[in-house]
Short mmCIF file of C-alpha atoms in Angstrom, two decimals:
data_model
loop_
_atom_site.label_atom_id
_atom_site.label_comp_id
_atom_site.label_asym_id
_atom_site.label_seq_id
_atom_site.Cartn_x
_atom_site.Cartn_y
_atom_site.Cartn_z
CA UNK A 1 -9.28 -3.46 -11.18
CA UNK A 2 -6.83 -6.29 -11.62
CA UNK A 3 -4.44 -3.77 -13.26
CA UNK A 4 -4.43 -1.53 -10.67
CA UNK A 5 -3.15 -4.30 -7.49
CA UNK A 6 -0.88 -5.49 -10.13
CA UNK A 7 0.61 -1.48 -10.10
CA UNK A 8 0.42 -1.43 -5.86
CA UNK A 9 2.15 -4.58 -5.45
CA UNK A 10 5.04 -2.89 -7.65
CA UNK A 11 4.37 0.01 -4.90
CA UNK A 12 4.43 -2.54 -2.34
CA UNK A 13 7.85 -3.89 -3.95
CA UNK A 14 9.57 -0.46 -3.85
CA UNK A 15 8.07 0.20 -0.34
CA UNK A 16 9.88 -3.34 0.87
CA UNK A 17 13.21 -1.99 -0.58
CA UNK A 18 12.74 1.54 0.51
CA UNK A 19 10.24 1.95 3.44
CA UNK A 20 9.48 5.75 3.86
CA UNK A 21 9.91 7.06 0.18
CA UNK A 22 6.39 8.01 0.00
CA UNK A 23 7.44 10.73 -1.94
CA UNK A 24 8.05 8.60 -5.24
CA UNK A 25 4.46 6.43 -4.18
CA UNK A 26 3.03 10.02 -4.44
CA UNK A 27 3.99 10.80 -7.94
CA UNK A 28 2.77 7.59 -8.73
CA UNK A 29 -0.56 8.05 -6.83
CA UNK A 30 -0.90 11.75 -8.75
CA UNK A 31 -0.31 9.83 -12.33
CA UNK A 32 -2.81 6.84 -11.08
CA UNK A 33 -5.74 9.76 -10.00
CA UNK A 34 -5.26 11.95 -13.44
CA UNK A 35 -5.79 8.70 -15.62
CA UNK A 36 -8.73 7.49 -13.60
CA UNK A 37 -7.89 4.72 -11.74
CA UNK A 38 -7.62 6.23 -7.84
CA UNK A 39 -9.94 9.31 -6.32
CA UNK A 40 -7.15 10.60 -4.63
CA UNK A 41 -6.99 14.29 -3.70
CA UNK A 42 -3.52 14.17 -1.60
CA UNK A 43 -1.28 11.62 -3.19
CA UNK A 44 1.44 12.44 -0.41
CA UNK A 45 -0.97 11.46 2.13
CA UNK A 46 -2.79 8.28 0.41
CA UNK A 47 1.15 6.90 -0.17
CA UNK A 48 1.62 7.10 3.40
CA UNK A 49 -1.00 5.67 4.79
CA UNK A 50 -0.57 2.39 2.01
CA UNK A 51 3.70 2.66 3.15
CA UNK A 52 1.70 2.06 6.83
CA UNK A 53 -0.34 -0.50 6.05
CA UNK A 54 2.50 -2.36 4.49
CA UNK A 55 4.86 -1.95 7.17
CA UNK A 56 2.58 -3.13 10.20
CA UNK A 57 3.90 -6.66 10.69
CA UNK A 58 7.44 -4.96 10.49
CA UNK A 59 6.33 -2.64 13.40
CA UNK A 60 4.34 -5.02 15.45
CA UNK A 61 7.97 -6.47 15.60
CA UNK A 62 10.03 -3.94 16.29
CA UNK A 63 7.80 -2.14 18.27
CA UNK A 64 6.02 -5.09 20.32
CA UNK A 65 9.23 -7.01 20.76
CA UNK A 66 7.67 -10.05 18.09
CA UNK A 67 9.07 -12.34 16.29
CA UNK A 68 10.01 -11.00 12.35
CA UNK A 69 7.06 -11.51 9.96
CA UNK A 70 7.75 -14.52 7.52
CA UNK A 71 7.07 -13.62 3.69
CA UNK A 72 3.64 -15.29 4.03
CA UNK A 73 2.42 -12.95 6.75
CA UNK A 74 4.15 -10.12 4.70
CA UNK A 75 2.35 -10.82 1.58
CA UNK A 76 -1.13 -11.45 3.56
CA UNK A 77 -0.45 -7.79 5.20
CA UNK A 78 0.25 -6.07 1.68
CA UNK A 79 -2.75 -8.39 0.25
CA UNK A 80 -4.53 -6.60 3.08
CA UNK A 81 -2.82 -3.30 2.59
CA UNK A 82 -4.13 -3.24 -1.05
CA UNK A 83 -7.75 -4.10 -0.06
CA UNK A 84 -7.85 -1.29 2.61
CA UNK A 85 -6.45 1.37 -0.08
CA UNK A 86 -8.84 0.23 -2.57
CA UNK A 87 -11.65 0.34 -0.18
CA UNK A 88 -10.65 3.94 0.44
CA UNK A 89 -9.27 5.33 -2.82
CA UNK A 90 -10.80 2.89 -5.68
CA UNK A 91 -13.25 4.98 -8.44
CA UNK A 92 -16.47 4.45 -7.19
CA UNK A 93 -18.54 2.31 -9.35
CA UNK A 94 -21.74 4.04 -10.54
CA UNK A 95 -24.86 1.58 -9.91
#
């Protein structure tokens, strides 16, 4: 699995330079699900929700009036980010 948070913090990258593209995270999601590595069945929709999960420091500050995230609490919300999506969209591993 190592190889595949290595490929969503290179999502996570992109996402930090160009919040909202989800569209490009899709493609990437639809590649990641034919070659085995997500269960995804709506790439459009599983991009989105990890562009969210990135972005919530970012919106807790513009939204909430806070003070902007420093790049630790960034990279603990996309190290969080990752975990959730993984949780959700990770092959499941047959016992």
């Amino acid at each position: 699995m190592g190889a595949i948070r290595t490929i969503l913090w290179n999502v996570i990258d992109l996402v930090r330079l160009r919040p909202g593209d989800s569209s490009r995270d899709a493609g990437l999601g639809a590649q990641l699900a034919a070659r085995g590595l997500l269960r995804v069945d709506d790439p459009t929709k599983a991009a989105e929700q990890l562009n969210r999960l990135v972005l919530i420091p970012l919106d807790r500050a513009m939204f909430l009036a806070r003070q902007l995230p420093d790049q630790d609490e960034l990279d603990r919300a996309a190290d969080d980010a990752v975990e959730v999506f993984l949780t959700t969209y990770a092959p499941r591993q047959e016992s």
